[in-house]
Short mmCIF file of C-alpha atoms in Angstrom, two decimals:
data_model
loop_
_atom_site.label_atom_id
_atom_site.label_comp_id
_atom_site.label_asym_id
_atom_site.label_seq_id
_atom_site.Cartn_x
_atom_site.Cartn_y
_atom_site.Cartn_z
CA UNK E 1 -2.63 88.57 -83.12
CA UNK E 2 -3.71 90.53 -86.69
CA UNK E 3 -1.10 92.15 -87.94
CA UNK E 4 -1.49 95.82 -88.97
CA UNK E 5 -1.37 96.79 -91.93
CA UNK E 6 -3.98 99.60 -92.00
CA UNK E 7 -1.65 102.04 -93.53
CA UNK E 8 -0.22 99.45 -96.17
CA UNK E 9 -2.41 100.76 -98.90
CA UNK E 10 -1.84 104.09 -100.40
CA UNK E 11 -5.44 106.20 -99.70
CA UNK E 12 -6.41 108.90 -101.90
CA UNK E 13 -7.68 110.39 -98.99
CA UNK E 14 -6.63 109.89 -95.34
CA UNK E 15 -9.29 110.66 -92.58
CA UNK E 16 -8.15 111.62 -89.16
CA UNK E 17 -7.11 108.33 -87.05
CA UNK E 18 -9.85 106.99 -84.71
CA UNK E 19 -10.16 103.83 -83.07
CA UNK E 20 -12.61 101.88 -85.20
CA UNK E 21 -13.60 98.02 -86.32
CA UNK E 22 -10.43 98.06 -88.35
CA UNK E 23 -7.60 99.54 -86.11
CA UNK E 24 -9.01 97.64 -82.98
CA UNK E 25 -8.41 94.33 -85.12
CA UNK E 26 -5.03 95.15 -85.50
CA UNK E 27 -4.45 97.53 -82.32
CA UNK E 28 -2.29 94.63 -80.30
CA UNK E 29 0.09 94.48 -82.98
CA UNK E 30 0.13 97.98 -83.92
CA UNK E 31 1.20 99.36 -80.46
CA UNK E 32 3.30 97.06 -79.66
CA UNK E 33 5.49 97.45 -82.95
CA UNK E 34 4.42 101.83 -82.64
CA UNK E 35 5.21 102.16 -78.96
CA UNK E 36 8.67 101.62 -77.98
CA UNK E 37 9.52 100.09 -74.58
CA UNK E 38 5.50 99.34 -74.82
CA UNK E 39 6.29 95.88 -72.54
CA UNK E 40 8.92 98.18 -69.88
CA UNK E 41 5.94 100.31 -69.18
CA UNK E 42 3.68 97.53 -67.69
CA UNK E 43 6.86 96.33 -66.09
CA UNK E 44 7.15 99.78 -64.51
CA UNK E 45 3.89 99.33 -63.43
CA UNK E 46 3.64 96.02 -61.93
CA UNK E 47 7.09 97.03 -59.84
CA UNK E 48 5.20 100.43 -58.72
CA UNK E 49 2.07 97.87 -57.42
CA UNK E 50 4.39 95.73 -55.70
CA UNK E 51 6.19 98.83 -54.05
CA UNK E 52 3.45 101.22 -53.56
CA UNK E 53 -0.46 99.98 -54.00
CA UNK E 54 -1.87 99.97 -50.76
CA UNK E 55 -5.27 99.00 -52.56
CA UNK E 56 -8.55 100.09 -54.19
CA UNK E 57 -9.98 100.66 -57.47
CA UNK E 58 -7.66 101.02 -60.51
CA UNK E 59 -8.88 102.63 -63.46
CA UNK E 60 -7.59 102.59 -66.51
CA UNK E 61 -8.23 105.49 -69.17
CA UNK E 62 -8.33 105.18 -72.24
CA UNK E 63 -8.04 101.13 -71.60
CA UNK E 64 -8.29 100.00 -75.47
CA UNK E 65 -8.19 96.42 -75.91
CA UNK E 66 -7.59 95.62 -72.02
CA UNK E 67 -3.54 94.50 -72.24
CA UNK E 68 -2.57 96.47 -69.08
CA UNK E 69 -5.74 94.92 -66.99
CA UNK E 70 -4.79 91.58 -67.74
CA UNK E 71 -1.40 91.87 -66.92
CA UNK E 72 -2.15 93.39 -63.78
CA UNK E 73 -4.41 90.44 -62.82
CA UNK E 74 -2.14 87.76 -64.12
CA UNK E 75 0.52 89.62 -61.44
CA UNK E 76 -1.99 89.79 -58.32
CA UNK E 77 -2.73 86.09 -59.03
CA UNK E 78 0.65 84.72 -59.42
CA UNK E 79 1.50 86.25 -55.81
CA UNK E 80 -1.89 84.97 -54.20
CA UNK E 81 -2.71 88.66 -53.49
CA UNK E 82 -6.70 89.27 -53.94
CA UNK E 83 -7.69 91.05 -57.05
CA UNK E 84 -8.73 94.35 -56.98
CA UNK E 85 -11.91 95.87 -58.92
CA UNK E 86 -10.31 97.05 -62.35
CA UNK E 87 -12.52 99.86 -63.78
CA UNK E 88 -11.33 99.93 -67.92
CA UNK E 89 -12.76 103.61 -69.39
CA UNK E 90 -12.53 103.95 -72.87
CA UNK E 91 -15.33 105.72 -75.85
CA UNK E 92 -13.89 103.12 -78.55
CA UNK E 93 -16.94 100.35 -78.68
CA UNK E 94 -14.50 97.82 -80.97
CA UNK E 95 -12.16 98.84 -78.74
CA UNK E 96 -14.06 97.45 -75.36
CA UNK E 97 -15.40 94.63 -77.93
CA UNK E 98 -11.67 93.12 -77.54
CA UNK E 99 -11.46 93.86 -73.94
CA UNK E 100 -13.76 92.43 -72.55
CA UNK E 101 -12.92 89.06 -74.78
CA UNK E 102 -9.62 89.11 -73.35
CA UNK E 103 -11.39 89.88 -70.24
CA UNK E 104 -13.51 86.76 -70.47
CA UNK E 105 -10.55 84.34 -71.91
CA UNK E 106 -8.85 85.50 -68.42
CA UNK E 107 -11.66 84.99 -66.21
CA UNK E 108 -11.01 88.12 -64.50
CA UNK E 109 -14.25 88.69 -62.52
CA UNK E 110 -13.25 91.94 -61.32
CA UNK E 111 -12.93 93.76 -64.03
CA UNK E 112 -15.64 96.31 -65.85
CA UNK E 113 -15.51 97.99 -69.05
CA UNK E 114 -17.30 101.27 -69.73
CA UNK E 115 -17.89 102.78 -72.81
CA UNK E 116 -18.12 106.47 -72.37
CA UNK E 117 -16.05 109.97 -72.85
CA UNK E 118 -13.22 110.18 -70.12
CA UNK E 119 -13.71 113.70 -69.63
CA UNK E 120 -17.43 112.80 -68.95
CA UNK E 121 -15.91 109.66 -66.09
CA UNK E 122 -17.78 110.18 -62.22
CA UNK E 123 -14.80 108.70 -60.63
CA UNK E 124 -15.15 106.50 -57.37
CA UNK E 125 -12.30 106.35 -54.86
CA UNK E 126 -9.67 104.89 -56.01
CA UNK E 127 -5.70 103.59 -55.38
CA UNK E 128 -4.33 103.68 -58.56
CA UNK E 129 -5.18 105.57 -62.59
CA UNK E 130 -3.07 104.56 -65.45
CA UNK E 131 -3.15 106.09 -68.67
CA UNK E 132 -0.97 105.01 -71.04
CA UNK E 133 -1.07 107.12 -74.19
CA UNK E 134 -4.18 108.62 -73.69
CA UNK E 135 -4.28 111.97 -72.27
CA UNK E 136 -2.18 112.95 -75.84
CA UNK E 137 -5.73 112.13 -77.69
CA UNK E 138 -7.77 114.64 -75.68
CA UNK E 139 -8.16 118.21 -76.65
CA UNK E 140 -5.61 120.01 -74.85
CA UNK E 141 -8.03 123.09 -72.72
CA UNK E 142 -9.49 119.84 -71.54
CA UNK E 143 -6.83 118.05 -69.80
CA UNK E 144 -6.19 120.13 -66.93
CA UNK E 145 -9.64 119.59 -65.53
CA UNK E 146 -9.62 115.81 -66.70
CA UNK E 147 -6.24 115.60 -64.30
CA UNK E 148 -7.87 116.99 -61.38
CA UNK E 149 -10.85 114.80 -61.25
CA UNK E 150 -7.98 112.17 -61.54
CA UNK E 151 -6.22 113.82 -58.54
CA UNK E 152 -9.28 114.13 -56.18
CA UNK E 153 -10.57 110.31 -57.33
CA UNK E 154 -7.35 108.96 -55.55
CA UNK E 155 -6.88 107.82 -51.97
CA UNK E 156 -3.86 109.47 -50.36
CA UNK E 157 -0.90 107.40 -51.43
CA UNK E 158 -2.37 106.54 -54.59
CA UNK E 159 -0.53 106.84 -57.59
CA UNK E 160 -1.12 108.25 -61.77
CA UNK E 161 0.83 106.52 -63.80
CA UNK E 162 0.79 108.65 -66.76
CA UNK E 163 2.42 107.43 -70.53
CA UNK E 164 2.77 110.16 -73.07
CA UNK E 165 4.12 110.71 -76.89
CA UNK E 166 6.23 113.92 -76.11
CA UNK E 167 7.64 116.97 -78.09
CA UNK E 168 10.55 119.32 -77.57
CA UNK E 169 10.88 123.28 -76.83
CA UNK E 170 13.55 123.03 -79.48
CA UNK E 171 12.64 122.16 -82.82
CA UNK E 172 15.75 121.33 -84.07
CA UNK E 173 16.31 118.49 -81.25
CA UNK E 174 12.49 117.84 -81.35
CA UNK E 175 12.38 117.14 -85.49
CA UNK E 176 16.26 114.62 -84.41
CA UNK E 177 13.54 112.72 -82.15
CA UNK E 178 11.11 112.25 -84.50
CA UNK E 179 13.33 110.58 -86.96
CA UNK E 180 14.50 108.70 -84.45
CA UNK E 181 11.29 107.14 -84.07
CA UNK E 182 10.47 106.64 -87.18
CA UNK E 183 13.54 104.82 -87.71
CA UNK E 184 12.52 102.29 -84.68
CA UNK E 185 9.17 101.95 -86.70
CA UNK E 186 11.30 101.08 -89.74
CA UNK E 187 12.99 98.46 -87.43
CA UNK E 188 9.73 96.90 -86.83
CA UNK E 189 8.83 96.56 -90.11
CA UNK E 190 6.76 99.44 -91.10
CA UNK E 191 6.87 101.06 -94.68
CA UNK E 192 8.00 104.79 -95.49
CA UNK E 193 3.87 104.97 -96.81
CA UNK E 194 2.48 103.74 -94.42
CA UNK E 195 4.67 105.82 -91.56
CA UNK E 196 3.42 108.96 -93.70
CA UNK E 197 0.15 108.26 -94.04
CA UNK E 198 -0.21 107.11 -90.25
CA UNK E 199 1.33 110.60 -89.23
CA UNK E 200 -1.05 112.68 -91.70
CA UNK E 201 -3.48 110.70 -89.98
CA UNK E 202 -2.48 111.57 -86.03
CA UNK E 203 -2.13 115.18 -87.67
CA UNK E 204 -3.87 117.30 -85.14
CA UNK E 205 -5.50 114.91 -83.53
CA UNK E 206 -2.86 113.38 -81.32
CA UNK E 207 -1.33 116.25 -79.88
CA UNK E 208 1.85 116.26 -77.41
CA UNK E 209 3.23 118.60 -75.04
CA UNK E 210 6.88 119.02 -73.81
CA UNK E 211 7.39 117.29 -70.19
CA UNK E 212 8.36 120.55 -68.83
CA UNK E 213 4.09 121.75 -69.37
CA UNK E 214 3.18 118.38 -68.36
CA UNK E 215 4.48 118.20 -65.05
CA UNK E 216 3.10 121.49 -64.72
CA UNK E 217 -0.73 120.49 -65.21
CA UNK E 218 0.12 117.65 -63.00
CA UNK E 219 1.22 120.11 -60.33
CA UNK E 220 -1.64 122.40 -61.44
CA UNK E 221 -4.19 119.67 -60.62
CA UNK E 222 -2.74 119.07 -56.99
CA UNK E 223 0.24 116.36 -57.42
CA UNK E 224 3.12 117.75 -55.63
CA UNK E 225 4.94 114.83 -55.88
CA UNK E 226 5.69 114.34 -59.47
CA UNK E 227 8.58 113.01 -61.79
CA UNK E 228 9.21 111.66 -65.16
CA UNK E 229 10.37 107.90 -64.22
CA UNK E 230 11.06 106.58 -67.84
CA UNK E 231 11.80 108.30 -71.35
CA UNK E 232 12.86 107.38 -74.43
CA UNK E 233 13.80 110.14 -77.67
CA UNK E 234 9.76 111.40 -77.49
CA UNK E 235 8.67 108.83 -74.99
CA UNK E 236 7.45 109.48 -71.46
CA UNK E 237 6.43 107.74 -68.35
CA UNK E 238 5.37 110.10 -65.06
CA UNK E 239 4.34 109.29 -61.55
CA UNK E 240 2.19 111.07 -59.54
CA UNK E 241 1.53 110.45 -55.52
CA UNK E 242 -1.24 112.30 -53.95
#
């Protein structure tokens, strides 16, 4: 695994973040030192599978570098369960580059990759959609439409497992949070430049919402059964059950 160091070099000029050549090089390491409780997520998920999948297609927006796939096959395998078709989405082509490498190192035969915008996605029937830290990327009018495509694509039962950087009401609280976080980032060995020039990066481009507007486009787009299952500081894990 590359270790990032994208942000390690003061720029004289910092572009808005995308997911090019250079950050998917580096993306394994960055989200896993970026993303706290990145590992408890896909635990979350794999317990939610064993407790709830009643099968069918499981999509995965916004799929980057194809972690989450992989661990979901390496968990059907170990129980002798059959695999299901894995559909990864994601409009990053370095991105997909690495998934479908880790794909092929994996010899997961079910699994597809498709480069394209997730707004743009035809969606078949499915049992499960994760997106982990994806639907904060997407311009925000967008998103409520985007959710109920998600919504009608699942089979009744089926579950969206959505991951999302948060923000609070309060900004007092909300600004506590944020330097909470970037004191886990300082933990995991990140630099004061390169945490400021990362965040003048995101500027505008990742934007969050508080959970109390998020479960309300998830209600908005038909899931009546929502919650937030997970959160940490500006951290948050939802489930949705049509």
């Amino acid at each position: 695994m590359n270790k990032d160091k994208f942000f390690a070099q003061e720029m004289k000029s910092i572009k808005s973040f995308e997911f090019n050549h250079d950050v998917a090089e580096v993306f394994d390491d960055m989200v896993s030192r970026s993303v706290p409780f990145y590992d408890e997520i896909h635990r979350i998920i794999l317990d939610l599978v064993d407790r709830n999948y009643n099968g069918g297609v499981i999509y995965d927006l916004g799929c980057s570098t194809g972690t989450t796939i992989s661990i979901l096959d390496k968990h059907f395998k170990k129980r002798n369960l059959k695999t299901p078709d894995y559909i990864g989405i994601d409009d990053s082509g370095p991105m997909l580059e690495k998934f479908n490498q880790k794909i092929k190192k994996g010899k997961i035969q079910t699994a597809q990759a498709l480069c394209q915008d997730i707004n743009d996605v035809k969606f078949r029937k499915s049992g499960m959609v994760i997106m982990n830290y994806t639907l904060q990327f997407i311009k925000p009018n967008k998103r409520l439409d985007l959710l109920k495509k998600v919504y009608k694509s699942l089979d009744k039962g089926g579950m969206f497992i959505l991951s999302e950087k948060i923000k609070c009401s309060g900004h007092t609280v909300n600004d506590l949070l944020i330097e909470l976080y970037y004191d886990f980032k300082r933990r995991n060995g990140y630099s004061e430049l390169e945490i400021s020039q990362k965040r003048e990066a995101l500027e505008n481009v990742l934007i969050p919402i508080t959970p109390e507007k998020q479960i309300a486009l998830l209600k908005e787009a038909g899931f009546k059964k929502v919650e937030m299952i997970f959160r940490w500081y500006n951290f948050a894990c939802y489930l949705g059950v049509k």
